[in-house]
GROMACS .gro file of C-alpha atoms in nm:
model
  357
    1MET     CA    1   1.935   8.324   4.289
    2SER     CA    2   1.976   8.079   4.566
    3ALA     CA    3   2.322   7.900   4.673
    4ASP     CA    4   2.205   7.600   4.490
    5SER     CA    5   2.218   7.743   4.150
    6PRO     CA    6   2.523   7.714   3.945
    7ASP     CA    7   2.593   8.085   3.921
    8GLY     CA    8   2.521   8.147   4.273
    9GLY     CA    9   2.748   7.855   4.392
   10GLU     CA   10   3.025   7.974   4.179
   11GLU     CA   11   2.995   8.312   4.303
   12LEU     CA   12   2.994   8.200   4.658
   13ARG     CA   13   3.303   7.961   4.595
   14ARG     CA   14   3.496   8.244   4.478
   15THR     CA   15   3.413   8.465   4.757
   16VAL     CA   16   3.523   8.198   5.008
   17GLU     CA   17   3.846   8.160   4.832
   18GLU     CA   18   3.900   8.532   4.805
   19VAL     CA   19   3.826   8.585   5.174
   20LEU     CA   20   4.020   8.280   5.309
   21LEU     CA   21   4.279   8.215   5.079
   22GLY     CA   22   4.435   8.533   4.998
   23GLY     CA   23   4.327   8.555   4.651
   24GLY     CA   24   4.253   8.341   4.359
   25ARG     CA   25   4.439   8.036   4.238
   26HIS     CA   26   4.703   8.158   4.005
   27TRP     CA   27   5.003   7.964   4.095
   28THR     CA   28   5.104   7.613   3.951
   29ARG     CA   29   5.318   7.349   4.158
   30HIS     CA   30   5.615   7.490   3.981
   31ASP     CA   31   5.531   7.831   4.044
   32ILE     CA   32   5.528   7.746   4.419
   33VAL     CA   33   5.865   7.578   4.423
   34GLU     CA   34   6.025   7.892   4.244
   35ARG     CA   35   5.855   8.140   4.483
   36THR     CA   36   5.926   7.994   4.819
   37GLY     CA   37   6.255   7.769   4.721
   38VAL     CA   38   6.092   7.463   4.877
   39GLY     CA   39   6.165   7.168   4.660
   40PRO     CA   40   5.897   6.976   4.473
   41GLU     CA   41   5.903   6.660   4.679
   42ARG     CA   42   5.876   6.860   5.008
   43THR     CA   43   5.587   7.075   4.874
   44ALA     CA   44   5.398   6.746   4.765
   45GLN     CA   45   5.458   6.576   5.089
   46ILE     CA   46   5.315   6.868   5.306
   47TRP     CA   47   5.022   6.903   5.051
   48ARG     CA   48   4.951   6.541   5.103
   49ALA     CA   49   5.012   6.576   5.485
   50LEU     CA   50   4.740   6.856   5.517
   51GLY     CA   51   4.488   6.615   5.361
   52PHE     CA   52   4.465   6.724   4.990
   53PRO     CA   53   4.506   6.534   4.685
   54LEU     CA   54   4.789   6.636   4.441
   55VAL     CA   55   4.741   6.809   4.117
   56GLU     CA   56   4.913   6.799   3.809
   57ASP     CA   57   5.207   7.037   3.746
   58ASP     CA   58   5.054   7.266   3.525
   59VAL     CA   59   4.729   7.333   3.705
   60ARG     CA   60   4.679   7.657   3.864
   61ALA     CA   61   4.577   7.530   4.217
   62PHE     CA   62   4.763   7.732   4.449
   63THR     CA   63   4.709   8.112   4.599
   64ASP     CA   64   4.932   8.362   4.753
   65GLY     CA   65   4.815   8.234   5.101
   66ASP     CA   66   4.987   7.880   5.002
   67VAL     CA   67   5.303   8.072   4.932
   68ASP     CA   68   5.288   8.283   5.275
   69ALA     CA   69   5.218   7.952   5.463
   70LEU     CA   70   5.523   7.754   5.286
   71ARG     CA   71   5.745   8.068   5.360
   72ALA     CA   72   5.636   8.063   5.745
   73GLY     CA   73   5.724   7.693   5.766
   74GLU     CA   74   6.076   7.770   5.621
   75ARG     CA   75   6.108   8.050   5.910
   76LEU     CA   76   6.012   7.798   6.169
   77ILE     CA   77   6.276   7.557   6.027
   78ALA     CA   78   6.532   7.847   6.028
   79ALA     CA   79   6.466   7.936   6.380
   80GLY     CA   80   6.513   7.581   6.478
   81ILE     CA   81   6.140   7.544   6.619
   82ILE     CA   82   6.073   7.233   6.382
   83THR     CA   83   6.289   7.032   6.130
   84GLU     CA   84   6.217   6.945   5.754
   85GLU     CA   85   6.183   6.590   5.918
   86SER     CA   86   5.900   6.676   6.155
   87GLU     CA   87   5.720   6.931   5.939
   88ALA     CA   88   5.500   6.669   5.768
   89LEU     CA   89   5.401   6.531   6.113
   90MET     CA   90   5.309   6.892   6.198
   91ALA     CA   91   5.125   6.929   5.882
   92ARG     CA   92   4.917   6.591   5.928
   93ALA     CA   93   4.838   6.702   6.269
   94LEU     CA   94   4.711   7.034   6.171
   95GLY     CA   95   4.524   6.904   5.865
   96HIS     CA   96   4.342   6.628   6.088
   97HIS     CA   97   4.214   6.876   6.349
   98LEU     CA   98   4.128   7.165   6.132
   99SER     CA   99   3.958   6.959   5.862
  100ARG     CA  100   3.706   6.829   6.120
  101LEU     CA  101   3.642   7.197   6.213
  102ALA     CA  102   3.603   7.298   5.872
  103GLU     CA  103   3.373   7.046   5.779
  104TRP     CA  104   3.120   7.131   6.045
  105GLN     CA  105   3.167   7.520   5.977
  106VAL     CA  106   3.080   7.460   5.600
  107HIS     CA  107   2.753   7.243   5.690
  108THR     CA  108   2.651   7.536   5.933
  109LEU     CA  109   2.725   7.803   5.675
  110TRP     CA  110   2.552   7.609   5.381
  111ALA     CA  111   2.248   7.523   5.601
  112TRP     CA  112   2.220   7.901   5.684
  113LEU     CA  113   2.251   8.006   5.314
  114ASN     CA  114   1.983   7.758   5.205
  115ARG     CA  115   1.743   7.819   5.494
  116GLY     CA  116   1.389   7.871   5.359
  117ARG     CA  117   1.323   8.209   5.246
  118GLU     CA  118   1.030   8.368   5.068
  119THR     CA  119   1.283   8.529   4.814
  120PRO     CA  120   1.592   8.368   4.723
  121LEU     CA  121   1.906   8.551   4.801
  122THR     CA  122   2.073   8.719   4.490
  123GLN     CA  123   2.412   8.640   4.380
  124PRO     CA  124   2.552   8.973   4.558
  125GLU     CA  125   2.371   8.888   4.864
  126LEU     CA  126   2.524   8.560   4.895
  127ALA     CA  127   2.864   8.667   4.832
  128SER     CA  128   2.848   8.944   5.087
  129ARG     CA  129   2.670   8.765   5.357
  130ALA     CA  130   2.922   8.477   5.326
  131ALA     CA  131   3.206   8.724   5.356
  132VAL     CA  132   3.085   8.876   5.677
  133LEU     CA  133   3.015   8.547   5.830
  134LEU     CA  134   3.358   8.407   5.730
  135ALA     CA  135   3.528   8.697   5.873
  136GLU     CA  136   3.358   8.645   6.213
  137LEU     CA  137   3.412   8.269   6.212
  138GLU     CA  138   3.785   8.341   6.151
  139LEU     CA  139   3.804   8.607   6.429
  140LEU     CA  140   3.623   8.355   6.695
  141GLN     CA  141   3.828   8.083   6.597
  142GLN     CA  142   4.174   8.249   6.639
  143HIS     CA  143   4.042   8.412   6.991
  144VAL     CA  144   3.955   8.055   7.107
  145TRP     CA  145   4.297   7.893   6.971
  146LYS     CA  146   4.487   8.186   7.151
  147ARG     CA  147   4.292   8.137   7.480
  148HIS     CA  148   4.369   7.755   7.475
  149PHE     CA  149   4.736   7.843   7.376
  150ALA     CA  150   4.758   8.069   7.670
  151ALA     CA  151   4.605   7.815   7.924
  152TYR     CA  152   4.824   7.518   7.805
  153THR     CA  153   5.135   7.731   7.818
  154GLY     CA  154   5.048   7.829   8.176
  155GLN     CA  155   5.014   7.458   8.248
  156VAL     CA  156   5.352   7.372   8.098
  157ILE     CA  157   5.514   7.657   8.302
  158ALA     CA  158   5.352   7.549   8.621
  159THR     CA  159   5.472   7.191   8.604
  160ALA     CA  160   5.832   7.299   8.509
  161GLN     CA  161   5.856   7.530   8.784
  162ALA     CA  162   5.725   7.269   9.025
  163ASP     CA  163   5.972   7.011   8.893
  164ALA     CA  164   6.256   7.284   8.916
  165ALA     CA  165   6.164   7.307   9.281
  166ARG     CA  166   6.173   6.966   9.365
  167LYS     CA  167   6.533   6.916   9.220
  168GLU     CA  168   6.641   7.206   9.452
  169THR     CA  169   6.505   7.026   9.756
  170PRO     CA  170   6.735   6.753   9.887
  171GLY     CA  171   6.575   6.422   9.897
  172ALA     CA  172   6.264   6.518   9.726
  173ALA     CA  173   6.085   6.264   9.501
  174PRO     CA  174   6.063   6.347   9.130
  175SER     CA  175   5.746   6.495   8.988
  176PRO     CA  176   5.483   6.227   8.944
  177ASP     CA  177   5.329   6.431   8.665
  178GLY     CA  178   5.633   6.579   8.514
  179THR     CA  179   5.668   6.578   8.147
  180VAL     CA  180   5.961   6.400   7.967
  181PRO     CA  181   6.025   6.562   7.641
  182GLN     CA  182   6.049   6.305   7.343
  183GLY     CA  183   6.112   6.512   7.027
  184GLU     CA  184   5.896   6.746   6.847
  185GLY     CA  185   5.535   6.728   6.894
  186LEU     CA  186   5.597   6.443   7.152
  187HIS     CA  187   5.599   6.420   7.540
  188VAL     CA  188   5.526   6.152   7.790
  189GLN     CA  189   5.359   6.238   8.112
  190ASP     CA  190   5.188   6.038   8.393
  191LEU     CA  191   4.831   6.118   8.362
  192ALA     CA  192   4.480   5.976   8.453
  193VAL     CA  193   4.288   5.870   8.154
  194GLY     CA  194   3.923   5.868   8.114
  195PHE     CA  195   3.655   5.711   7.863
  196THR     CA  196   3.309   5.747   7.906
  197ASP     CA  197   3.060   5.610   7.687
  198MET     CA  198   2.664   5.569   7.647
  199VAL     CA  199   2.537   5.218   7.724
  200GLY     CA  200   2.314   5.078   7.474
  201TYR     CA  201   2.400   5.368   7.193
  202THR     CA  202   2.375   5.124   6.888
  203ARG     CA  203   2.042   4.983   6.979
  204MET     CA  204   1.920   5.332   7.068
  205THR     CA  205   1.997   5.483   6.738
  206ARG     CA  206   1.785   5.219   6.550
  207GLY     CA  207   1.477   5.382   6.694
  208LEU     CA  208   1.578   5.748   6.628
  209ASP     CA  209   1.563   5.982   6.340
  210SER     CA  210   1.844   6.195   6.248
  211THR     CA  211   1.727   6.495   6.421
  212GLU     CA  212   1.645   6.293   6.741
  213LEU     CA  213   2.014   6.139   6.714
  214VAL     CA  214   2.159   6.478   6.700
  215LYS     CA  215   2.006   6.593   6.999
  216VAL     CA  216   2.131   6.303   7.189
  217LEU     CA  217   2.486   6.349   7.067
  218ASP     CA  218   2.461   6.716   7.118
  219ARG     CA  219   2.344   6.682   7.465
  220PHE     CA  220   2.615   6.407   7.550
  221GLU     CA  221   2.894   6.631   7.397
  222SER     CA  222   2.782   6.957   7.598
  223LEU     CA  223   2.741   6.741   7.936
  224THR     CA  224   3.063   6.571   7.896
  225GLY     CA  225   3.252   6.884   7.767
  226ASP     CA  226   3.107   7.092   8.065
  227VAL     CA  227   3.194   6.841   8.333
  228VAL     CA  228   3.523   6.793   8.206
  229ALA     CA  229   3.601   7.161   8.171
  230GLU     CA  230   3.458   7.237   8.513
  231GLY     CA  231   3.684   6.967   8.655
  232ARG     CA  232   4.006   7.104   8.498
  233GLY     CA  233   4.048   6.805   8.295
  234ARG     CA  234   4.073   6.795   7.894
  235VAL     CA  235   3.874   6.640   7.632
  236VAL     CA  236   4.098   6.467   7.381
  237LYS     CA  237   3.837   6.373   7.143
  238THR     CA  238   3.489   6.256   7.107
  239ILE     CA  239   3.397   5.964   6.883
  240GLY     CA  240   3.038   5.921   6.832
  241ASP     CA  241   2.917   5.779   7.158
  242GLU     CA  242   3.222   5.790   7.355
  243VAL     CA  243   3.445   6.067   7.496
  244LEU     CA  244   3.804   6.034   7.590
  245PHE     CA  245   3.955   6.294   7.841
  246VAL     CA  246   4.274   6.343   8.061
  247CYS     CA  247   4.359   6.468   8.364
  248ASP     CA  248   4.672   6.571   8.564
  249SER     CA  249   4.565   6.385   8.857
  250ALA     CA  250   4.383   6.061   8.977
  251SER     CA  251   4.176   6.257   9.204
  252THR     CA  252   4.043   6.490   8.933
  253ALA     CA  253   3.974   6.224   8.698
  254ALA     CA  254   3.761   6.029   8.957
  255ASP     CA  255   3.568   6.353   9.073
  256ILE     CA  256   3.487   6.437   8.695
  257ALA     CA  257   3.361   6.062   8.650
  258LEU     CA  258   3.166   6.071   8.956
  259GLU     CA  259   3.011   6.402   8.840
  260LEU     CA  260   2.930   6.276   8.492
  261THR     CA  261   2.746   5.958   8.640
  262ALA     CA  262   2.544   6.196   8.883
  263ARG     CA  263   2.447   6.412   8.632
  264ALA     CA  264   2.363   6.167   8.355
  265GLU     CA  265   2.133   5.977   8.572
  266GLY     CA  266   1.900   6.287   8.591
  267GLU     CA  267   1.905   6.323   8.218
  268LYS     CA  268   1.598   6.206   8.055
  269ARG     CA  269   1.730   6.257   7.714
  270LEU     CA  270   2.048   6.041   7.766
  271PRO     CA  271   2.082   5.647   7.824
  272HIS     CA  272   2.311   5.539   8.109
  273LEU     CA  273   2.680   5.627   8.117
  274ARG     CA  274   2.974   5.404   8.206
  275THR     CA  275   3.344   5.515   8.277
  276GLY     CA  276   3.693   5.347   8.258
  277LEU     CA  277   3.978   5.531   8.425
  278ALA     CA  278   4.335   5.442   8.429
  279HIS     CA  279   4.661   5.612   8.537
  280GLY     CA  280   5.002   5.575   8.404
  281PRO     CA  281   5.263   5.709   8.160
  282VAL     CA  282   5.098   5.861   7.854
  283LEU     CA  283   5.248   5.963   7.508
  284GLY     CA  284   5.109   6.293   7.382
  285ARG     CA  285   5.147   6.313   7.009
  286PHE     CA  286   5.018   6.613   6.832
  287GLY     CA  287   4.696   6.665   7.048
  288ASP     CA  288   4.627   6.290   7.080
  289VAL     CA  289   4.724   6.061   7.341
  290TYR     CA  290   4.865   5.678   7.349
  291GLY     CA  291   4.998   5.424   7.562
  292ALA     CA  292   4.886   5.147   7.807
  293ALA     CA  293   4.689   5.365   8.031
  294VAL     CA  294   4.476   5.488   7.716
  295ASN     CA  295   4.403   5.098   7.632
  296ILE     CA  296   4.323   5.007   7.991
  297ALA     CA  297   4.093   5.271   8.052
  298ALA     CA  298   3.916   5.177   7.699
  299ARG     CA  299   3.894   4.805   7.802
  300LEU     CA  300   3.753   4.914   8.152
  301THR     CA  301   3.492   5.111   7.985
  302ALA     CA  302   3.367   4.813   7.777
  303VAL     CA  303   3.324   4.583   8.080
  304ALA     CA  304   3.173   4.831   8.324
  305ARG     CA  305   2.783   4.821   8.398
  306PRO     CA  306   2.564   5.116   8.356
  307ASP     CA  307   2.604   5.400   8.608
  308THR     CA  308   2.940   5.278   8.710
  309ILE     CA  309   3.299   5.361   8.713
  310LEU     CA  310   3.584   5.118   8.696
  311VAL     CA  311   3.970   5.188   8.735
  312ASN     CA  312   4.275   5.035   8.717
  313THR     CA  313   4.502   4.931   9.029
  314ALA     CA  314   4.747   5.208   8.964
  315LEU     CA  315   4.463   5.480   8.971
  316ALA     CA  316   4.287   5.306   9.271
  317GLY     CA  317   4.636   5.325   9.449
  318GLU     CA  318   4.662   5.707   9.397
  319LEU     CA  319   4.320   5.734   9.565
  320SER     CA  320   4.355   5.497   9.848
  321GLY     CA  321   4.296   5.622  10.196
  322ARG     CA  322   4.104   5.924  10.062
  323ALA     CA  323   3.753   5.968  10.248
  324ALA     CA  324   3.582   6.101   9.955
  325TYR     CA  325   3.596   5.765   9.769
  326GLU     CA  326   3.483   5.395   9.808
  327LEU     CA  327   3.707   5.144   9.630
  328LYS     CA  328   3.613   4.765   9.575
  329VAL     CA  329   3.845   4.537   9.409
  330LEU     CA  330   3.669   4.302   9.146
  331ARG     CA  331   3.748   3.985   9.004
  332PRO     CA  332   4.003   3.988   8.734
  333VAL     CA  333   3.853   4.002   8.370
  334SER     CA  334   3.986   3.901   8.037
  335VAL     CA  335   3.998   4.174   7.759
  336ARG     CA  336   4.173   4.215   7.438
  337GLY     CA  337   4.526   4.270   7.504
  338TYR     CA  338   4.516   4.194   7.907
  339SER     CA  339   4.435   3.817   8.009
  340ARG     CA  340   4.398   3.901   8.395
  341LEU     CA  341   4.283   4.285   8.405
  342ARG     CA  342   4.178   4.359   8.757
  343PRO     CA  343   3.923   4.628   8.784
  344VAL     CA  344   3.844   4.847   9.091
  345LEU     CA  345   3.490   4.976   9.136
  346LEU     CA  346   3.497   5.345   9.224
  347ARG     CA  347   3.210   5.491   9.415
  348PRO     CA  348   3.162   5.827   9.608
  349ALA     CA  349   3.173   5.778  10.006
  350GLY     CA  350   2.872   5.670  10.147
  351SER     CA  351   2.716   5.540   9.840
  352PRO     CA  352   2.423   5.266   9.841
  353ARG     CA  353   2.586   4.923   9.829
  354GLY     CA  354   2.343   4.808   9.594
  355ARG     CA  355   2.510   5.005   9.313
  356GLY     CA  356   2.774   4.849   9.103
  357ARG     CA  357   2.869   4.485   9.078
   0.00000   0.00000   0.00000
């Protein structure tokens, strides 16, 4: 019996729910309210924020795991870590990021279970293999999350210690990359923002089948992810043919952009890349970034030529006088939201003059 058959699919669904949701669905919305003390309006708001459609009051759609999660939220509120006003924002951020991860994992699992076999898996085999795989995925996911949590905690502590040291030094300037708290889930910080995209991506996709397109996207994500991580930046998100990353300093972002350009030039499977960089105050909100620097970096990418890097004047000022870089101020350009945006061409020191504009 394969996973495509009705009986096999139902058994697999039940196994997934037993393993991941802490048991079967045997609670209604009214039951959830009674067992947690969280009002019906709040439970509905949280459920929608997580990305799930509301169900009728008498439908048994909730599990013991849902009850435990709501109780955990109540404990966070009681501890003063979040408020009732911000819990929906947190739920929306968790739902947005984790739903994308779950979608990828489900497609991977389904492809594995349906991979061509001489003898289809039996219903018990489907269920047992899914249970093993889900447990391993959960373990890996939890470990990677903990590693990232520890890494970002270390960064925040280091920044706080540096700011404290500056305040104790008479006449010291404030930290250029200090974090200014703006409320739960929010912070403003001076960062370097980078956008890198593949030139001619839309035209290229017309001549590729789905398998070839996946290979190009995989290679792009692998290259950008490796270079950004090696350079101590952070990938915020990848959207199709474009990656958004941030760095604590202008020089870090410049080095990453130059390395990306150099490596991509030797990649036969990738089209040319171009990058826009900007430096300035950036609002961080639940893992995403906003602000003028983000917008300017995107606009600079759109007007950059293949194999070039354009930066804003603020980032160029941070790099000025450093022997590793060459900077060339270009003519102002008119882009959406900025009538006279002045790009600066960034090149490695000693690069041929023919490159760029």
